[in-house]
Amino acid sequence: MDECVVIKGKRILLIISGGIAAYKGPDLVRRLRERGASVRCVLTAGGAKFVSPLALSTVSGDKVYQELFSLIDEREIGHIELSRDADILVVAPASANILAKMVQGQADDIATTALLATDKPVVVAPAMNIRMWEHAATQVNVAALRSRGVTTLGPAEGDMACGEYGMGRMLEPVEIADALEAFFRDRERLSGRRALVTSGPTLEAIDPVRYITNRSSGKQGHAIASALAQLGTETTLVSGPTREPDPTGVRVIHVESARQMLKACEGTLPVDVAVFAAAVSDWRAAMEANGKIKKRPGETTTTLDLVENPDILATISSAGNRRPQLVVGFAAETDDVIDNAARKLETKGCDWIVANDISKAAGTFGGVANTVHLISRDGVENWPRLSKATVGERLAKRIAQRLTEAND
Ligand code: CTP
């Protein structure tokens, strides 16, 4: 597919917030227009300290929106119309302040009001001082936005206007334009596609108060579902009990046991792609007691009979004509990660295995980062240590690519 075709004709609402990188706004507008997009600019009060509205209106060929309540503008086009008219809202640069306001749903200027009033895809390109970026508040805010379906581009590492070096630089306009191209291309590839993702642990009851479970947080599975939905896939997430919020734009089915998870998964078929990120309990109690199991006087040891749970991944992989076009399993391993995972490709009958090292030293379980290897019959791709959100985005892009190749 011709790269520029996908962005041609797209209407981009570019929100420029306060930060030195705002001076790159006109360059970004120019590059997007060169590729055939139309760009309408919203400039915050902070942004206007770094770039002039005149420069932006000259390069965009449109007026620049700065006021929330302007009688003339509201008659022409108000904040609701601004987001209704756009195919995508892009915040670049996105300051720490505007990210925090987005999380809280504040709407005290035209930029934040347009962002609150939209149901269109939102992309942010953060730019700020390294310590502001690394501050726990910003990191929590970015994670919250991502779980609500906001796509983040960057920031990058480099020299900063404040004289420091580190993470926090806005991506260059050409990189943002390329990323938006890729975003539209992947959305086009995945539009009309259906995905199933499993996430979290399962919970297997022993009696009304006790159960067997594991340490899976659900962060990775939820991030994958969110990333697929951001790219326009109709996504169903079947999740065991987790503390993760339901991702925006995703249909979520909450389950407890492996058997419930299997039933829910089968109920979503047919889908184009299924990703099994849940840490399903291999075993369940042979007999779930109706009443609380009592400790008998003098009892110092006891045994619990377990029976095997159904293998959800293997079942869906061999679902005949209901088998998804692409089936992706996970392999959580502590030793011989790649060998053990590659074996699962065969035993489970799936197309890809995402292998991850869950040894204590790797800190994967419950943590925000993941080091994974994407294993297929074509070989092994070793991905660097990435946040789970980024692993989700990268996997969603690879899925988009694979589904398109398969149809070519
Ligand atoms: N899986 C599943 N149903 C099960 C067990 C596992 O769908 N009953 C899926 C997981 O979601 C994952 C893959 O199978 O995608 C591998 O899970 P893992 O726990 O690593 O493998 P196991 O088959 O349980 O093997 P082992 O515990 O021996 O490593």
XYZ file of C-alpha atoms and ligand atoms in Angstrom:
437
model
C 0.000 0.000 0.000
C 1.313 3.441 -0.938
C 2.298 5.092 2.346
C 0.895 8.525 1.496
C -2.424 7.237 0.211
C -3.663 6.400 3.670
C -3.168 9.902 5.090
C -4.394 11.715 1.989
C -7.687 13.444 2.612
C -7.577 12.810 6.366
C -8.670 15.714 8.582
C -6.285 16.247 11.448
C -7.061 18.451 14.428
C -3.617 19.439 15.707
C -3.576 20.679 19.294
C -0.423 22.575 20.188
C 0.113 22.940 23.921
C 2.714 24.844 25.920
C 6.324 23.797 25.465
C 9.340 24.850 23.485
C 8.639 22.087 20.942
C 5.554 24.087 19.894
C 7.887 25.994 17.584
C 7.998 22.836 15.438
C 4.219 23.078 14.928
C 4.373 24.858 11.550
C 6.865 22.269 10.255
C 4.551 19.445 11.359
C 1.567 21.128 9.687
C 3.555 21.559 6.477
C 4.666 17.913 6.409
C 1.158 16.616 7.021
C -0.296 18.861 4.312
C 2.432 17.780 1.882
C 1.128 14.236 2.350
C -2.383 15.323 1.469
C -3.949 15.721 4.940
C -5.873 18.824 5.938
C -4.801 20.285 9.263
C -6.742 22.566 11.562
C -4.823 23.982 14.525
C -5.896 24.599 18.112
C -3.358 26.616 20.075
C -3.393 26.754 23.887
C -2.384 29.885 25.790
C 0.913 28.164 26.701
C 1.513 27.091 23.117
C 1.004 30.660 21.911
C 4.052 31.691 23.961
C 6.244 29.579 21.673
C 4.626 29.796 18.242
C 2.581 32.482 16.586
C -0.989 31.863 15.437
C -0.108 33.746 12.259
C 2.596 31.211 11.355
C 0.198 28.322 11.970
C -2.678 29.824 10.025
C -0.335 30.605 7.137
C 0.905 27.021 6.843
C -2.437 25.374 7.608
C -4.436 27.651 5.322
C -7.111 27.868 8.012
C -7.837 29.988 11.059
C -6.229 28.958 14.337
C -8.585 28.189 17.227
C -7.555 29.694 20.547
C -10.684 30.777 22.404
C -13.255 28.520 24.036
C -15.971 31.153 23.938
C -15.736 33.403 20.942
C -19.090 34.484 19.660
C -17.940 34.650 16.089
C -16.114 31.314 16.186
C -18.929 29.541 18.012
C -21.271 30.588 15.225
C -18.769 29.428 12.620
C -17.392 26.315 14.279
C -17.419 25.510 17.992
C -15.346 23.130 20.053
C -17.789 20.266 19.464
C -17.637 20.787 15.729
C -13.855 20.885 15.839
C -13.614 17.302 17.060
C -16.674 16.143 15.108
C -15.077 17.373 11.890
C -11.734 15.627 12.476
C -10.638 12.072 11.691
C -8.033 12.228 14.448
C -6.925 14.551 17.255
C -3.164 14.938 17.611
C -1.663 16.722 20.617
C 1.884 17.788 19.716
C 3.628 18.845 21.764
C 1.687 17.379 24.676
C 2.867 19.059 27.882
C 2.748 17.362 31.295
C -0.060 19.765 32.123
C -2.333 18.895 29.229
C -1.779 15.169 29.829
C -2.836 15.635 33.471
C -5.901 17.624 32.407
C -6.856 14.927 29.905
C -6.680 12.299 32.651
C -8.933 14.367 34.904
C -11.330 15.279 32.123
C -10.815 18.997 32.650
C -12.270 21.253 29.992
C -11.131 24.763 30.794
C -9.952 25.840 27.338
C -10.723 24.986 23.736
C -8.009 22.303 23.520
C -9.117 20.283 26.558
C -12.781 20.791 25.709
C -12.277 19.425 22.189
C -10.360 16.479 23.682
C -13.150 15.727 26.150
C -15.846 16.074 23.506
C -14.337 13.628 21.046
C -14.940 10.007 20.187
C -12.209 10.053 17.523
C -8.754 8.483 17.913
C -6.429 10.632 20.028
C -2.649 10.611 19.609
C -0.272 12.489 21.920
C 3.388 13.353 21.371
C 4.690 14.243 24.847
C 7.461 16.823 25.252
C 8.849 18.000 28.554
C 11.883 18.119 30.817
C 13.263 14.665 31.711
C 12.281 14.872 35.382
C 8.773 15.986 34.534
C 8.524 13.013 32.153
C 9.915 10.556 34.697
C 7.807 11.929 37.553
C 5.433 9.285 38.924
C 2.494 11.612 38.292
C 3.250 11.874 34.564
C 3.916 8.156 34.223
C 0.615 7.313 35.943
C -1.178 9.821 33.717
C 0.318 8.415 30.525
C -0.552 4.853 31.588
C -4.129 5.945 32.338
C -4.467 7.632 28.956
C -3.081 4.602 27.167
C -5.525 2.292 28.908
C -8.268 4.639 27.730
C -7.190 4.157 24.148
C -4.916 7.176 23.647
C -1.884 6.426 21.463
C 1.446 7.909 22.542
C 4.272 8.780 20.164
C 7.580 9.155 21.954
C 9.034 11.037 23.663
C 12.579 10.537 22.409
C 15.888 10.785 24.188
C 18.220 13.673 23.417
C 19.417 17.175 24.234
C 16.770 19.379 25.733
C 16.107 23.072 25.489
C 16.654 23.320 29.262
C 20.274 22.206 28.765
C 19.764 18.686 30.085
C 19.961 15.367 28.285
C 17.435 12.573 28.508
C 13.975 11.288 27.731
C 11.391 13.966 27.051
C 12.100 15.423 23.610
C 9.166 15.549 21.239
C 9.599 13.318 18.206
C 10.654 15.251 15.112
C 7.782 16.403 12.858
C 8.801 13.920 10.153
C 8.715 11.074 12.696
C 5.267 12.154 13.885
C 4.035 12.340 10.286
C 5.465 8.853 9.600
C 3.856 7.478 12.769
C 0.488 8.946 11.776
C 0.859 7.363 8.321
C 1.542 4.016 9.981
C -1.379 4.527 12.350
C -3.828 5.155 9.502
C -2.349 2.300 7.474
C -2.717 -0.187 10.354
C -6.258 1.029 11.052
C -7.123 0.462 7.424
C -5.652 -3.026 7.603
C -7.565 -3.904 10.750
C -10.848 -2.169 10.077
C -13.679 -4.687 9.989
C -11.470 -7.288 11.702
C -12.472 -9.066 14.899
C -10.081 -9.978 17.691
C -10.253 -12.060 20.847
C -7.766 -11.549 23.678
C -7.546 -13.425 26.984
C -5.929 -11.807 29.991
C -5.212 -12.163 33.698
C -5.166 -15.265 35.871
C -7.965 -17.736 36.307
C -9.412 -18.448 39.696
C -10.312 -22.018 40.532
C -12.549 -22.470 43.534
C -11.719 -25.090 46.172
C -14.659 -24.259 48.413
C -16.801 -21.108 48.857
C -13.877 -19.205 50.456
C -10.691 -20.695 48.998
C -9.284 -20.825 45.521
C -6.200 -21.511 43.374
C -4.833 -18.661 41.303
C -1.514 -17.134 40.165
C 0.343 -13.817 40.079
C -0.704 -12.655 36.604
C -1.703 -8.976 36.705
C -3.472 -8.872 33.342
C -1.423 -5.809 32.335
C -0.050 -7.380 29.154
C -3.300 -8.899 27.909
C -5.222 -5.696 28.610
C -2.561 -3.652 26.783
C -2.864 -5.909 23.722
C -6.648 -5.603 23.668
C -6.370 -1.824 24.029
C -3.807 -1.563 21.218
C -5.920 -3.680 18.858
C -8.970 -1.545 19.606
C -6.958 1.660 19.010
C -6.233 0.344 15.539
C -9.924 -0.105 14.875
C -10.297 -3.858 15.548
C -13.578 -4.989 17.056
C -12.017 -6.491 20.159
C -13.369 -8.776 22.860
C -11.302 -9.243 26.000
C -12.029 -12.291 28.140
C -10.442 -11.548 31.456
C -9.897 -13.364 34.711
C -9.957 -11.307 37.924
C -7.478 -8.394 37.728
C -7.115 -4.871 39.081
C -6.795 -3.439 35.595
C -9.567 -1.123 34.408
C -11.569 -2.309 31.394
C -9.810 -0.843 28.321
C -11.816 1.766 26.427
C -13.478 0.631 23.228
C -13.130 -3.046 24.107
C -15.966 -5.453 24.925
C -14.930 -7.116 28.173
C -16.251 -10.441 29.451
C -15.266 -11.046 33.062
C -14.786 -14.662 34.071
C -13.198 -16.560 36.940
C -12.375 -20.151 36.043
C -10.636 -21.707 33.037
C -13.828 -23.445 32.036
C -15.731 -20.145 32.062
C -12.910 -18.561 30.054
C -13.087 -21.315 27.418
C -16.862 -20.965 27.111
C -16.608 -17.179 26.725
C -13.858 -17.541 24.095
C -15.849 -20.074 22.092
C -18.811 -17.701 22.241
C -16.841 -14.940 20.483
C -15.908 -17.054 17.438
C -15.516 -16.424 14.562
C -12.694 -13.908 14.956
C -9.777 -13.072 12.650
C -7.141 -13.143 15.362
C -6.991 -14.575 18.871
C -4.291 -13.735 21.402
C -4.085 -15.905 24.508
C -2.229 -13.864 27.100
C -4.070 -15.231 30.137
C -2.201 -17.279 32.701
C -4.708 -20.080 32.831
C -4.504 -22.385 35.806
C -3.486 -25.822 34.536
C -5.360 -27.475 37.383
C -8.572 -27.128 39.347
C -9.900 -28.897 42.419
C -11.348 -32.281 41.474
C -14.328 -31.535 43.683
C -15.418 -28.027 44.568
C -16.814 -28.358 48.101
C -20.232 -26.806 48.635
C -19.400 -25.825 52.211
C -16.195 -24.490 53.747
C -13.710 -27.325 54.238
C -13.059 -27.599 57.967
C -9.721 -28.409 59.530
C -10.122 -31.581 61.522
C -8.701 -31.794 65.079
C -5.125 -33.131 65.022
C -4.786 -32.775 61.242
C -1.270 -31.624 60.354
C -1.141 -32.472 56.663
C -3.764 -32.727 53.969
C -4.058 -33.332 50.249
C -6.074 -31.681 47.534
C -7.046 -33.687 44.462
C -6.606 -31.710 41.255
C -7.803 -32.392 37.716
C -6.562 -30.883 34.498
C -8.264 -27.806 33.096
C -9.097 -27.567 29.403
C -6.356 -25.970 27.319
C -8.086 -22.941 25.817
C -5.343 -22.082 23.346
C -5.081 -25.658 22.051
C -8.863 -25.974 21.825
C -9.309 -22.786 19.770
C -6.239 -23.630 17.628
C -7.931 -26.846 16.552
C -11.397 -25.391 16.071
C -11.599 -26.511 12.432
C -13.341 -24.006 10.197
C -13.954 -21.768 13.220
C -10.212 -21.473 13.850
C -9.072 -17.821 13.729
C -6.777 -16.936 10.832
C -4.019 -16.062 13.292
C -3.677 -17.695 16.715
C -1.121 -16.262 19.121
C -0.159 -17.966 22.363
C 2.022 -16.784 25.219
C 4.640 -18.806 26.986
C 5.556 -17.706 30.457
C 8.870 -19.377 31.210
C 11.521 -19.210 33.893
C 14.157 -21.408 32.186
C 15.222 -22.134 28.580
C 12.702 -19.514 27.545
C 12.974 -19.805 23.758
C 13.278 -23.611 23.525
C 10.385 -24.231 25.867
C 8.275 -21.642 24.100
C 9.068 -22.933 20.606
C 7.878 -26.395 21.670
C 4.512 -24.882 22.617
C 4.092 -23.691 19.029
C 3.722 -27.371 18.110
C 1.979 -28.755 21.172
C -0.653 -26.012 21.154
C -1.023 -25.748 17.364
C -0.800 -21.949 17.247
C 0.890 -19.679 14.666
C 2.941 -17.466 16.945
C 4.169 -17.725 20.504
C 5.107 -14.648 22.475
C 7.643 -15.942 24.949
C 8.405 -14.028 28.098
C 10.827 -14.552 30.909
C 8.894 -14.527 34.156
C 11.771 -15.458 36.442
C 11.847 -13.332 39.592
C 14.923 -11.496 38.306
C 13.053 -10.351 35.171
C 10.299 -8.746 37.286
C 7.711 -9.364 34.564
C 4.819 -10.592 36.690
C 3.004 -7.536 38.002
C 5.655 -5.192 36.576
C 5.146 -2.591 33.845
C 7.838 -3.874 31.461
C 8.293 -7.058 29.505
C 11.101 -8.652 27.499
C 9.553 -10.856 24.854
C 10.529 -12.986 21.880
C 8.086 -13.436 19.025
C 8.415 -17.011 17.823
C 6.885 -18.264 14.594
C 7.713 -21.078 12.198
C 9.823 -18.499 10.308
C 12.131 -17.816 13.252
C 12.558 -15.776 16.407
C 12.338 -12.001 16.786
C 13.957 -10.747 19.974
C 12.285 -7.568 21.148
C 14.101 -5.236 23.532
C 12.775 -4.622 27.034
C 9.665 -2.514 26.482
C 6.738 -1.329 28.510
C 3.797 -3.715 28.357
C 1.817 -0.972 26.598
C 4.495 -0.781 23.887
C 4.636 -4.582 23.553
C 0.854 -4.445 23.018
C 1.178 -1.759 20.335
C 3.994 -3.554 18.575
C 2.136 -6.844 18.584
C -1.019 -5.156 17.248
C 1.027 -3.688 14.365
C 2.580 -7.071 13.572
C -0.899 -8.615 13.584
C -2.132 -5.921 11.156
C 0.815 -6.666 8.875
C 0.344 -10.433 9.046
C -3.395 -10.363 8.359
C -2.801 -8.161 5.309
C 0.011 -10.392 3.971
C -2.192 -13.431 4.404
C -4.909 -11.810 2.287
C -2.577 -10.583 -0.471
N -3.175 -21.774 28.038
C -4.522 -21.976 27.825
N -5.200 -22.864 28.600
C -4.566 -23.569 29.551
C -3.185 -23.364 29.781
C -2.511 -22.450 29.006
O -5.106 -21.343 26.950
N -5.255 -24.411 30.290
C -2.462 -20.848 27.153
C -1.954 -19.595 27.795
O -2.909 -18.547 27.720
C -0.724 -19.303 26.950
C -0.224 -20.669 26.558
O -1.341 -21.536 26.709
O -1.080 -18.617 25.763
C 0.922 -21.192 27.326
O 0.666 -21.160 28.682
P 1.716 -21.664 29.759
O 1.102 -21.582 31.092
O 3.035 -21.018 29.537
O 1.875 -23.135 29.300
P 1.340 -24.454 29.864
O 0.676 -25.190 28.772
O 0.533 -24.228 31.083
O 2.654 -25.218 30.174
P 3.622 -25.153 31.466
O 2.793 -24.564 32.580
O 3.999 -26.554 31.672
O 4.768 -24.301 31.053
